[in-house]
Each structure stands twice: as C-alpha cells, then as structure tokens.
PDB file of C-alpha atoms in Angstrom:
ATOM      1  CA  MET G1300       9.082   5.320  33.124  1.00 90.00           C
ATOM      2  CA  LYS G1301      12.037   7.638  33.144  1.00 90.00           C
ATOM      3  CA  ILE G1302      11.249   8.889  37.056  1.00 93.00           C
ATOM      4  CA  ASN G1303      11.671   5.321  37.755  1.00 92.00           C
ATOM      5  CA  LYS G1304      14.680   4.988  36.039  1.00 92.00           C
ATOM      6  CA  TRP G1305      16.543   7.859  37.699  1.00 93.00           C
ATOM      7  CA  THR G1306      14.462   6.919  41.366  1.00 93.00           C
ATOM      8  CA  PHE G1307      16.366   3.497  40.593  1.00 91.00           C
ATOM      9  CA  TYR G1308      20.060   5.052  39.334  1.00 93.00           C
ATOM     10  CA  ILE G1309      19.843   8.047  41.879  1.00 94.00           C
ATOM     11  CA  SER G1310      18.756   5.145  44.788  1.00 93.00           C
ATOM     12  CA  MET G1311      21.851   3.276  43.677  1.00 94.00           C
ATOM     13  CA  VAL G1312      24.149   5.832  44.156  1.00 94.00           C
ATOM     14  CA  ILE G1313      23.197   6.324  47.461  1.00 94.00           C
ATOM     15  CA  ASN G1314      23.275   2.163  48.211  1.00 93.00           C
ATOM     16  CA  VAL G1315      26.789   2.423  47.618  1.00 94.00           C
ATOM     17  CA  LEU G1316      28.304   5.737  49.247  1.00 94.00           C
ATOM     18  CA  LEU G1317      26.042   4.290  51.903  1.00 93.00           C
ATOM     19  CA  LEU G1318      27.250   1.179  52.273  1.00 91.00           C
ATOM     20  CA  MET G1319      31.493   2.426  52.041  1.00 92.00           C
ATOM     21  CA  ALA G1320      30.561   5.182  54.551  1.00 92.00           C
ATOM     22  CA  SER G1321      29.342   2.621  56.881  1.00 90.00           C
ATOM     23  CA  THR G1322      31.401   0.113  55.982  1.00 89.00           C
ATOM     24  CA  ILE G1323      35.012   2.781  56.796  1.00 89.00           C
ATOM     25  CA  LEU G1324      33.302   3.819  59.657  1.00 88.00           C
ATOM     26  CA  ASN G1325      32.743   0.769  61.312  1.00 84.00           C
ATOM     27  CA  PHE G1326      35.854  -0.994  60.305  1.00 84.00           C
ATOM     28  CA  ASN G1327      38.617   2.739  61.225  1.00 84.00           C
ATOM     29  CA  PHE G1328      36.811   3.255  65.055  1.00 83.00           C
ATOM     30  CA  LYS G1329      35.121   0.060  66.271  1.00 77.00           C
ATOM     31  CA  ASP G1330      35.415   1.031  69.645  1.00 76.00           C
ATOM     32  CA  ASN G1331      33.380   5.003  69.633  1.00 84.00           C
ATOM     33  CA  SER G1332      30.395   4.208  69.942  1.00 85.00           C
ATOM     34  CA  THR G1333      29.290   7.781  68.487  1.00 88.00           C
ATOM     35  CA  VAL G1334      30.824   6.298  65.569  1.00 87.00           C
ATOM     36  CA  ALA G1335      28.483   3.443  65.924  1.00 87.00           C
ATOM     37  CA  TYR G1336      25.537   5.266  66.719  1.00 88.00           C
ATOM     38  CA  ILE G1337      26.419   6.741  63.084  1.00 90.00           C
ATOM     39  CA  VAL G1338      27.164   3.814  61.106  1.00 88.00           C
ATOM     40  CA  SER G1339      23.959   2.390  63.135  1.00 92.00           C
ATOM     41  CA  ILE G1340      21.491   5.278  61.391  1.00 92.00           C
ATOM     42  CA  LEU G1341      23.407   5.349  57.889  1.00 91.00           C
ATOM     43  CA  LEU G1342      22.942   1.368  57.440  1.00 91.00           C
ATOM     44  CA  ASN G1343      18.501   2.387  58.797  1.00 93.00           C
ATOM     45  CA  ILE G1344      18.848   4.712  55.918  1.00 93.00           C
ATOM     46  CA  PHE G1345      20.888   2.008  53.351  1.00 90.00           C
ATOM     47  CA  ALA G1346      17.862  -0.420  54.345  1.00 93.00           C
ATOM     48  CA  GLY G1347      14.925   2.314  53.343  1.00 93.00           C
ATOM     49  CA  SER G1348      17.708   3.493  49.813  1.00 93.00           C
ATOM     50  CA  PHE G1349      17.903  -0.257  49.179  1.00 92.00           C
ATOM     51  CA  ILE G1350      14.097  -0.862  49.014  1.00 95.00           C
ATOM     52  CA  LEU G1351      13.123   2.204  47.366  1.00 94.00           C
ATOM     53  CA  SER G1352      15.834   0.808  44.832  1.00 94.00           C
ATOM     54  CA  VAL G1353      13.718  -2.579  44.266  1.00 94.00           C
ATOM     55  CA  THR G1354      10.558  -0.391  43.972  1.00 95.00           C
ATOM     56  CA  SER G1355      11.929   2.295  41.627  1.00 95.00           C
ATOM     57  CA  PHE G1356      13.268  -1.778  39.358  1.00 95.00           C
ATOM     58  CA  VAL G1357      10.128  -3.037  39.872  1.00 96.00           C
ATOM     59  CA  ASN G1358       7.800  -0.096  38.857  1.00 95.00           C
ATOM     60  CA  TYR G1359      10.153   1.131  36.197  1.00 95.00           C
ATOM     61  CA  TYR G1360       9.923  -2.356  34.084  1.00 95.00           C
ATOM     62  CA  ILE G1361       5.960  -2.039  35.101  1.00 96.00           C
ATOM     63  CA  CYS G1362       5.657   1.369  33.401  1.00 96.00           C
ATOM     64  CA  ARG G1363       8.350  -0.343  30.713  1.00 96.00           C
ATOM     65  CA  ARG G1364       5.049  -2.459  29.871  1.00 96.00           C
ATOM     66  CA  TYR G1365       2.863  -0.017  29.466  1.00 96.00           C
ATOM     67  CA  LEU G1366       4.275   2.717  27.643  1.00 97.00           C
ATOM     68  CA  LEU G1367       5.431   0.427  25.051  1.00 96.00           C
ATOM     69  CA  ARG G1368       2.226  -1.319  24.763  1.00 96.00           C
ATOM     70  CA  ASP G1369       0.988   2.278  24.091  1.00 96.00           C
ATOM     71  CA  ILE G1370       3.540   3.035  21.304  1.00 97.00           C
ATOM     72  CA  MET G1371       2.513   0.263  20.246  1.00 96.00           C
ATOM     73  CA  ASN G1372      -1.365   1.356  20.166  1.00 96.00           C
ATOM     74  CA  GLU G1373      -0.151   4.249  18.758  1.00 96.00           C
ATOM     75  CA  CYS G1374       2.071   2.660  15.198  1.00 96.00           C
ATOM     76  CA  LEU G1375      -1.446   0.289  15.236  1.00 95.00           C
ATOM     77  CA  LYS G1376      -3.718   4.111  14.939  1.00 96.00           C
ATOM     78  CA  TYR G1377      -1.536   5.347  13.014  1.00 97.00           C
ATOM     79  CA  SER G1378      -1.366   2.868  10.283  1.00 96.00           C
ATOM     80  CA  GLN G1379      -5.121   2.327  10.123  1.00 96.00           C
ATOM     81  CA  MET G1380      -5.231   6.164   9.937  1.00 96.00           C
ATOM     82  CA  PHE G1381      -2.990   6.096   7.172  1.00 97.00           C
ATOM     83  CA  SER G1382      -5.000   2.638   4.824  1.00 95.00           C
ATOM     84  CA  LYS G1383      -7.941   5.592   5.009  1.00 94.00           C
ATOM     85  CA  LEU G1384      -6.372   7.432   2.564  1.00 96.00           C
ATOM     86  CA  GLU G1385      -7.312   6.181  -1.185  1.00 95.00           C
ATOM     87  CA  TYR G1386      -4.906   6.296  -4.111  1.00 95.00           C
ATOM     88  CA  PHE G1387      -5.990   9.081  -6.599  1.00 95.00           C
ATOM     89  CA  ILE G1388      -5.632   7.489 -10.436  1.00 92.00           C
ATOM     90  CA  PRO G1389      -7.082  10.002 -13.168  1.00 91.00           C
ATOM     91  CA  LYS G1390      -8.822   8.443 -15.838  1.00 85.00           C
ATOM     92  CA  LYS G1391      -7.253   9.700 -19.289  1.00 82.00           C
ATOM     93  CA  TYR G1392      -9.035  10.295 -22.949  1.00 74.00           C
ATOM     94  CA  HIS G1393      -7.531   8.193 -25.161  1.00 66.00           C
ATOM     95  CA  GLU G1394      -8.691   8.667 -28.551  1.00 63.00           C
ATOM     96  CA  GLU G1395      -7.907   4.710 -29.543  1.00 60.00           C
ATOM     97  CA  ASP G1396     -10.500   3.606 -26.570  1.00 60.00           C
ATOM     98  CA  LEU G1397     -13.125   5.242 -29.098  1.00 60.00           C
ATOM     99  CA  ASN G1398     -12.402   4.148 -32.904  1.00 60.00           C
ATOM    100  CA  VAL G1399     -14.506   1.224 -32.394  1.00 59.00           C
ATOM    101  CA  ILE G1400     -17.827   3.517 -31.621  1.00 62.00           C
ATOM    102  CA  LYS G1401     -19.914   4.683 -34.346  1.00 63.00           C
ATOM    103  CA  VAL G1402     -22.023   7.678 -33.752  1.00 61.00           C
ATOM    104  CA  LYS G1403     -24.303   9.526 -35.629  1.00 69.00           C
ATOM    105  CA  ASN G1404     -22.381  13.178 -33.666  1.00 73.00           C
ATOM    106  CA  LYS G1405     -18.951  11.251 -32.801  1.00 66.00           C
ATOM    107  CA  LYS G1406     -16.961  15.357 -32.303  1.00 73.00           C
ATOM    108  CA  GLU G1407     -19.913  15.866 -29.776  1.00 76.00           C
ATOM    109  CA  PHE G1408     -19.484  12.738 -28.585  1.00 70.00           C
ATOM    110  CA  ILE G1409     -16.270  12.781 -27.737  1.00 73.00           C
ATOM    111  CA  GLU G1410     -16.630  16.895 -25.971  1.00 78.00           C
ATOM    112  CA  GLN G1411     -19.102  15.171 -23.508  1.00 79.00           C
ATOM    113  CA  TYR G1412     -17.196  11.957 -22.923  1.00 74.00           C
ATOM    114  CA  LYS G1413     -14.332  14.256 -22.434  1.00 80.00           C
ATOM    115  CA  SER G1414     -17.366  16.577 -19.580  1.00 85.00           C
ATOM    116  CA  ASP G1415     -17.598  13.480 -18.466  1.00 86.00           C
ATOM    117  CA  LEU G1416     -14.416  11.906 -17.382  1.00 89.00           C
ATOM    118  CA  GLU G1417     -13.195  15.222 -16.198  1.00 90.00           C
ATOM    119  CA  PHE G1418     -16.217  15.370 -14.485  1.00 91.00           C
ATOM    120  CA  ASP G1419     -15.826  12.111 -12.842  1.00 93.00           C
ATOM    121  CA  ASN G1420     -11.739  13.369 -12.240  1.00 92.00           C
ATOM    122  CA  LYS G1421     -12.576  16.635 -10.078  1.00 94.00           C
ATOM    123  CA  HIS G1422     -15.483  15.021  -7.256  1.00 94.00           C
ATOM    124  CA  LYS G1423     -12.369  11.664  -6.714  1.00 95.00           C
ATOM    125  CA  LEU G1424      -9.954  14.048  -6.862  1.00 95.00           C
ATOM    126  CA  GLU G1425     -12.072  16.031  -3.878  1.00 95.00           C
ATOM    127  CA  GLN G1426     -12.691  12.680  -2.212  1.00 96.00           C
ATOM    128  CA  VAL G1427      -9.372  11.647  -1.984  1.00 96.00           C
ATOM    129  CA  LEU G1428      -8.521  15.406  -0.879  1.00 97.00           C
ATOM    130  CA  LYS G1429     -11.001  15.061   2.045  1.00 96.00           C
ATOM    131  CA  GLU G1430      -8.941  11.926   3.444  1.00 96.00           C
ATOM    132  CA  TYR G1431      -5.545  14.330   3.329  1.00 97.00           C
ATOM    133  CA  ILE G1432      -7.115  17.034   5.402  1.00 97.00           C
ATOM    134  CA  SER G1433      -8.927  15.121   8.007  1.00 96.00           C
ATOM    135  CA  LEU G1434      -5.757  14.025   8.705  1.00 96.00           C
ATOM    136  CA  SER G1435      -3.909  16.713   8.861  1.00 95.00           C
ATOM    137  CA  GLU G1436      -5.695  17.373  11.346  1.00 95.00           C
ATOM    138  CA  THR G1437      -4.723  15.155  13.932  1.00 94.00           C
ATOM    139  CA  SER G1438      -2.459  16.128  17.189  1.00 93.00           C
ATOM    140  CA  THR G1439       0.426  14.624  17.650  1.00 93.00           C
ATOM    141  CA  ARG G1440       0.848  15.310  21.776  1.00 94.00           C
ATOM    142  CA  GLN G1441      -0.254  12.033  23.066  1.00 94.00           C
ATOM    143  CA  LEU G1442       2.502  10.657  20.987  1.00 94.00           C
ATOM    144  CA  TRP G1443       5.379  12.791  21.998  1.00 95.00           C
ATOM    145  CA  ASN G1444       3.914  12.828  25.513  1.00 95.00           C
ATOM    146  CA  MET G1445       4.993   8.925  25.200  1.00 96.00           C
ATOM    147  CA  TYR G1446       8.055  10.235  24.004  1.00 96.00           C
ATOM    148  CA  ASP G1447       9.345  12.234  26.773  1.00 95.00           C
ATOM    149  CA  ASP G1448       8.206   9.462  29.387  1.00 95.00           C
ATOM    150  CA  LEU G1449      10.457   6.736  27.221  1.00 95.00           C
ATOM    151  CA  ASP G1450      13.755   6.215  28.798  1.00 94.00           C
ATOM    152  CA  PHE G1451      15.383   2.585  28.952  1.00 95.00           C
ATOM    153  CA  ILE G1452      17.690   1.483  31.837  1.00 93.00           C
ATOM    154  CA  THR G1453      20.116   0.058  30.267  1.00 90.00           C
ATOM    155  CA  ASP G1454      20.190   2.570  27.535  1.00 89.00           C
ATOM    156  CA  VAL G1455      22.848   5.129  28.921  1.00 85.00           C
ATOM    157  CA  ARG G1456      23.883   6.744  25.821  1.00 90.00           C
ATOM    158  CA  ASN G1457      20.141   6.857  24.513  1.00 91.00           C
ATOM    159  CA  LYS G1458      20.672   4.752  21.469  1.00 95.00           C
ATOM    160  CA  LYS G1459      17.617   2.378  21.776  1.00 95.00           C
ATOM    161  CA  LYS G1460      15.596   6.069  22.436  1.00 95.00           C
ATOM    162  CA  GLN G1461      17.290   7.665  19.899  1.00 96.00           C
ATOM    163  CA  GLU G1462      16.445   4.464  17.091  1.00 96.00           C
ATOM    164  CA  TYR G1463      12.822   4.771  18.165  1.00 97.00           C
ATOM    165  CA  TRP G1464      13.120   8.427  17.858  1.00 97.00           C
ATOM    166  CA  LYS G1465      13.669   8.047  14.503  1.00 97.00           C
ATOM    167  CA  ASN G1466      11.622   4.858  13.047  1.00 97.00           C
ATOM    168  CA  ILE G1467       8.604   5.807  14.951  1.00 97.00           C
ATOM    169  CA  PHE G1468       8.570   9.009  16.285  1.00 97.00           C
ATOM    170  CA  ASN G1469       9.779  11.660  14.045  1.00 97.00           C
ATOM    171  CA  TYR G1470       8.745   8.902  11.649  1.00 97.00           C
ATOM    172  CA  ILE G1471       4.650   9.542  12.018  1.00 97.00           C
ATOM    173  CA  TYR G1472       5.117  13.042  13.155  1.00 97.00           C
ATOM    174  CA  SER G1473       7.144  14.505   9.366  1.00 97.00           C
ATOM    175  CA  ASN G1474       4.511  12.391   7.302  1.00 97.00           C
ATOM    176  CA  ILE G1475       2.323  14.363   9.054  1.00 97.00           C
ATOM    177  CA  CYS G1476       3.653  17.355   8.829  1.00 96.00           C
ATOM    178  CA  ILE G1477       4.000  16.781   4.950  1.00 97.00           C
ATOM    179  CA  ILE G1478       0.319  16.395   4.806  1.00 97.00           C
ATOM    180  CA  LYS G1479      -0.535  19.567   6.418  1.00 97.00           C
ATOM    181  CA  GLU G1480       1.867  21.431   3.835  1.00 96.00           C
ATOM    182  CA  TYR G1481      -0.202  19.830   1.023  1.00 97.00           C
ATOM    183  CA  SER G1482      -3.308  20.280   2.652  1.00 96.00           C
ATOM    184  CA  TYR G1483      -3.121  23.774   2.797  1.00 96.00           C
ATOM    185  CA  HIS G1484      -3.398  24.216  -0.554  1.00 95.00           C
ATOM    186  CA  PHE G1485      -6.062  21.432  -0.697  1.00 96.00           C
ATOM    187  CA  LYS G1486      -8.157  23.834   1.731  1.00 96.00           C
ATOM    188  CA  ILE G1487      -8.251  26.707  -0.706  1.00 95.00           C
ATOM    189  CA  TYR G1488      -8.884  24.658  -3.239  1.00 95.00           C
ATOM    190  CA  MET G1489     -11.932  22.572  -1.469  1.00 94.00           C
ATOM    191  CA  ALA G1490     -13.180  26.654   0.066  1.00 94.00           C
ATOM    192  CA  ALA G1491     -12.896  27.774  -3.532  1.00 91.00           C
ATOM    193  CA  ILE G1492     -15.650  27.755  -6.094  1.00 87.00           C
ATOM    194  CA  ASN G1493     -13.561  27.005  -9.287  1.00 87.00           C
ATOM    195  CA  GLY G1494     -10.394  26.172  -8.003  1.00 89.00           C
ATOM    196  CA  ASN G1495      -6.885  25.122 -10.229  1.00 93.00           C
ATOM    197  CA  TYR G1496      -7.999  21.463 -10.814  1.00 93.00           C
ATOM    198  CA  LYS G1497      -4.493  20.775 -12.416  1.00 93.00           C
ATOM    199  CA  VAL G1498      -2.253  22.159 -10.075  1.00 95.00           C
ATOM    200  CA  ASN G1499      -4.070  20.447  -6.896  1.00 96.00           C
ATOM    201  CA  GLU G1500      -4.341  16.929  -9.013  1.00 95.00           C
ATOM    202  CA  GLU G1501      -0.534  16.913  -9.505  1.00 96.00           C
ATOM    203  CA  LYS G1502       0.455  17.928  -6.509  1.00 96.00           C
ATOM    204  CA  LEU G1503      -1.919  15.666  -4.554  1.00 96.00           C
ATOM    205  CA  LEU G1504       0.022  12.320  -7.381  1.00 96.00           C
ATOM    206  CA  GLU G1505       3.080  14.307  -5.803  1.00 96.00           C
ATOM    207  CA  LEU G1506       2.201  14.114  -2.286  1.00 97.00           C
ATOM    208  CA  GLN G1507       1.116   9.689  -2.858  1.00 96.00           C
ATOM    209  CA  ASP G1508       4.926   9.765  -3.687  1.00 95.00           C
ATOM    210  CA  LYS G1509       5.500   9.806  -0.155  1.00 95.00           C
ATOM    211  CA  ILE G1510       2.815   7.513   1.109  1.00 96.00           C
ATOM    212  CA  PHE G1511       2.752   4.834  -1.463  1.00 96.00           C
ATOM    213  CA  PHE G1512       4.695   2.947  -2.625  1.00 95.00           C
ATOM    214  CA  CYS G1513       3.852   2.712  -6.698  1.00 93.00           C
ATOM    215  CA  LYS G1514       6.603   0.475  -9.293  1.00 91.00           C
ATOM    216  CA  LYS G1515       5.850  -0.987 -12.786  1.00 88.00           C
ATOM    217  CA  TYR G1516       6.920  -4.633 -12.608  1.00 89.00           C
ATOM    218  CA  ASN G1517       6.585  -7.036 -16.082  1.00 85.00           C
ATOM    219  CA  TYR G1518       5.127 -10.124 -15.573  1.00 80.00           C
ATOM    220  CA  ASP G1519       8.057 -12.637 -16.480  1.00 79.00           C
ATOM    221  CA  ASN G1520       8.890 -10.848 -12.559  1.00 77.00           C
ATOM    222  CA  GLY G1521       6.240 -12.828 -10.569  1.00 77.00           C
ATOM    223  CA  GLU G1522       8.980 -13.547  -8.425  1.00 85.00           C
ATOM    224  CA  GLU G1523       9.888 -10.555  -7.424  1.00 87.00           C
ATOM    225  CA  VAL G1524       6.686  -9.201  -6.860  1.00 88.00           C
ATOM    226  CA  LYS G1525       5.873 -12.793  -4.995  1.00 89.00           C
ATOM    227  CA  ASP G1526       8.786 -11.545  -2.699  1.00 90.00           C
ATOM    228  CA  ILE G1527       7.291  -8.260  -2.270  1.00 90.00           C
ATOM    229  CA  LEU G1528       3.601  -9.349  -1.329  1.00 91.00           C
ATOM    230  CA  SER G1529       4.547 -12.176   1.397  1.00 89.00           C
ATOM    231  CA  LYS G1530       6.699  -9.525   3.309  1.00 89.00           C
ATOM    232  CA  LEU G1531       3.484  -7.251   3.539  1.00 91.00           C
ATOM    233  CA  GLU G1532       0.989  -6.095   6.441  1.00 91.00           C
ATOM    234  CA  VAL G1533      -1.439  -4.062   4.329  1.00 93.00           C
ATOM    235  CA  GLY G1534      -3.191  -5.124   1.544  1.00 91.00           C
ATOM    236  CA  TYR G1535      -2.547  -3.599  -1.913  1.00 91.00           C
ATOM    237  CA  GLU G1536      -3.552  -3.002  -5.442  1.00 91.00           C
ATOM    238  CA  THR G1537      -2.163  -3.814  -9.284  1.00 88.00           C
ATOM    239  CA  ILE G1538      -3.230  -1.446 -12.187  1.00 84.00           C
ATOM    240  CA  SER G1539      -2.640  -2.867 -15.149  1.00 80.00           C
ATOM    241  CA  GLY G1540      -1.668  -0.436 -18.132  1.00 66.00           C
ATOM    242  CA  GLY G1541      -1.863  -0.223 -21.621  1.00 62.00           C
ATOM    243  CA  ASN G1542       1.273  -2.727 -21.924  1.00 62.00           C
ATOM    244  CA  SER G1543      -0.528  -5.844 -21.614  1.00 68.00           C
ATOM    245  CA  LYS G1544       3.255  -7.145 -20.260  1.00 78.00           C
ATOM    246  CA  GLU G1545       3.070  -4.867 -17.924  1.00 84.00           C
ATOM    247  CA  PHE G1546       1.073  -4.146 -14.441  1.00 88.00           C
ATOM    248  CA  THR G1547       1.320  -0.957 -11.652  1.00 90.00           C
ATOM    249  CA  LEU G1548       1.652  -2.658  -7.887  1.00 92.00           C
ATOM    250  CA  VAL G1549       0.681  -0.057  -5.119  1.00 95.00           C
ATOM    251  CA  TYR G1550       0.296  -0.373  -1.642  1.00 95.00           C
ATOM    252  CA  ASN G1551       0.409   1.802   1.179  1.00 96.00           C
ATOM    253  CA  GLU G1552       3.889   2.145   2.193  1.00 96.00           C
ATOM    254  CA  THR G1553       3.596   3.922   5.569  1.00 97.00           C
ATOM    255  CA  SER G1554       0.801   2.015   7.238  1.00 96.00           C
ATOM    256  CA  ASN G1555       2.424  -0.924   6.007  1.00 96.00           C
ATOM    257  CA  TYR G1556       6.036   0.582   7.930  1.00 97.00           C
ATOM    258  CA  LEU G1557       4.240   1.662  10.870  1.00 97.00           C
ATOM    259  CA  LEU G1558       2.620  -2.039  11.281  1.00 95.00           C
ATOM    260  CA  LYS G1559       6.229  -3.823  10.746  1.00 95.00           C
ATOM    261  CA  MET G1560       6.846  -1.072  13.911  1.00 96.00           C
ATOM    262  CA  PHE G1561       4.579  -2.307  16.322  1.00 96.00           C
ATOM    263  CA  ASP G1562       6.149  -6.193  15.781  1.00 95.00           C
ATOM    264  CA  ALA G1563       9.260  -4.106  16.019  1.00 95.00           C
ATOM    265  CA  VAL G1564       8.297  -2.932  19.500  1.00 96.00           C
ATOM    266  CA  GLY G1565       6.638  -6.089  20.588  1.00 95.00           C
ATOM    267  CA  LYS G1566       9.921  -7.642  20.280  1.00 94.00           C
ATOM    268  CA  ASP G1567      11.034  -5.525  23.023  1.00 94.00           C
ATOM    269  CA  ASN G1568       7.759  -4.963  25.636  1.00 94.00           C
ATOM    270  CA  TYR G1569       7.666  -8.541  25.754  1.00 92.00           C
ATOM    271  CA  PHE G1570      10.981  -9.745  25.407  1.00 90.00           C
ATOM    272  CA  ASN G1571      10.467 -12.184  22.370  1.00 90.00           C
ATOM    273  CA  LYS G1572      12.259 -12.270  19.016  1.00 89.00           C
ATOM    274  CA  ASN G1573       9.784 -14.001  17.392  1.00 87.00           C
ATOM    275  CA  TYR G1574       6.960 -11.393  18.112  1.00 89.00           C
ATOM    276  CA  SER G1575       4.666 -10.796  15.235  1.00 82.00           C
ATOM    277  CA  GLY G1576       1.623  -9.079  16.218  1.00 74.00           C
ATOM    278  CA  LEU G1577       0.038 -12.595  18.187  1.00 51.00           C
ATOM    279  CA  GLY G1578       2.235 -12.508  21.096  1.00 45.00           C
ATOM    280  CA  SER G1579       0.672 -11.681  25.035  1.00 45.00           C
ATOM    281  CA  ASP G1580       1.734 -11.653  28.014  1.00 44.00           C
ATOM    282  CA  ASP G1581       2.943 -15.434  27.917  1.00 43.00           C
ATOM    283  CA  ASP G1582       4.974 -14.884  25.548  1.00 44.00           C
ATOM    284  CA  ASP G1583       8.020 -13.236  28.219  1.00 43.00           C
ATOM    285  CA  GLU G1584      10.676 -15.620  28.202  1.00 39.00           C
TER     286      GLU G1584
END
C-alpha cells in the first residue's frame, strides 16, 4: 500500500515536470530539430510514467482493500482472544447465610465451609490466570507489520493513519502490554508451591477493571441498561447482590470495542457508511 502510494506520487510529479518541459521546449524552439528530438524522448518517457501512475493507483486500491481486510480480521481475532477471558468473582463467606443451617458441630462445619470456599477460589483463580498468561504470550509483530504498510493516498498529513494507530494498533498493543505486566506476577504465583493468593487476587481484580465493564445499577434504571445492551456486540452477565434492588452488569469492554473497530474499518474498506459486519464487495458505492 505504502509503495504504491509513493510510486503514484513520484510518477505524477515526473508527469507534470515532463509535460511542462516538453511544452516549453516545443513552443520556444519550434524549428530546432535537436529540441524536437529531445521533446519526442520526453513525451515517450511521459507516456511510460503516465502508465506507471495509473498502474500504481490501481494497485494502491487493490492493496488497500486487502490490507484493511487484514486489519479487520486482526480486530476480530483479538476480540475473540479477549472474549475468552473470564470475569473472576471470588466467593465470600457471609455468616448470615449459615444462620439458618442447623448442624451438630456448627463451628467445625463453618471452618470446613470456609476451607472449601478458599479452595474453590484458588482453583478458579488459577484457571483465570492461565487465560491471561496465555494471552500475554501473544505476538503483535504481524499487527505492526500491517501498520507499517498502512498509508492512505489522500492522507497527506497522516491524520487517518494516526487515528488507526490510536484506535486500533496502539489500543491492542497497550492492552497486551498491560496483561504482560500483570502476568509476570501471575506466572510466579502459578510456579510457586504456596503462592500468595490474596496478592494475586487483588492484582487480578485490578486488571479486570482495565478489561471489563463492571457497574452497579438499580432495577429502576431499566431504560438506561436496555440502551447499553442494545449497543453491545458481545455477551454480558448480570450479577445480583445482597441488595434485591441492585444488580451488577459485566461485559468484556475490550472485546466489544474491537468489534466496533471491525465495523469502523469496514466502513473505510468498503466505502460504506452503513457497514455493520455484514458487508461484502457488493456494498461498494
């Protein structure tokens, strides 16, 4: 894409210079056979340069189509990768939940209950950490190779390319880097025999805030929640708390964002402002 853009620019500059030189020489030295010969050579070069400009222009749009389609696929790929992350909610002990239970040795029962709860939390934590560690080992080299080749023919000041860098390339890279940073601690915990569960639980909850959308709502805010859900591209989860009037809405914000970027690139790729993931080559205007 980049090569074809600059080939087009250079060939167009050569076209203008050759045409100007040929015109000036032809009208100022009409009866000079030597100049006429030079003009003939310049016009032949101009013809070849003009064909090159047309060819590079056509090739640019072919490469543009393929590159933007690849970027769309990268958005989809990373969205699917992030969607595999599970939101971790540690189980907590609530004494009032066990008040109604009548057993012979209640103290021993409660201690066993707490032990089982801790075991379940540790087991679940390890499963979730494995997902993050796996994602942290993802290479973004192919993604940056695409960015290097990205260069729009009408984007003289690179504003469009900077938008792609901010909204897609750097967004994906930054999120992967954040996960790599946290996964350093997760790997140590997973390799240890008796790792510090509490510290890693706190780090995971902290990391989740950067990946997931999680917000409490009152059941009276039904219209607001419906509006949010209508715009979602991914699945969601509602968690009821101790308060019967409240619930928590959770969804993978990163995965959802990348699906929206898939559509945004599709609009550029297919010149279709209404593109919504169902577009094809027939949607071109």
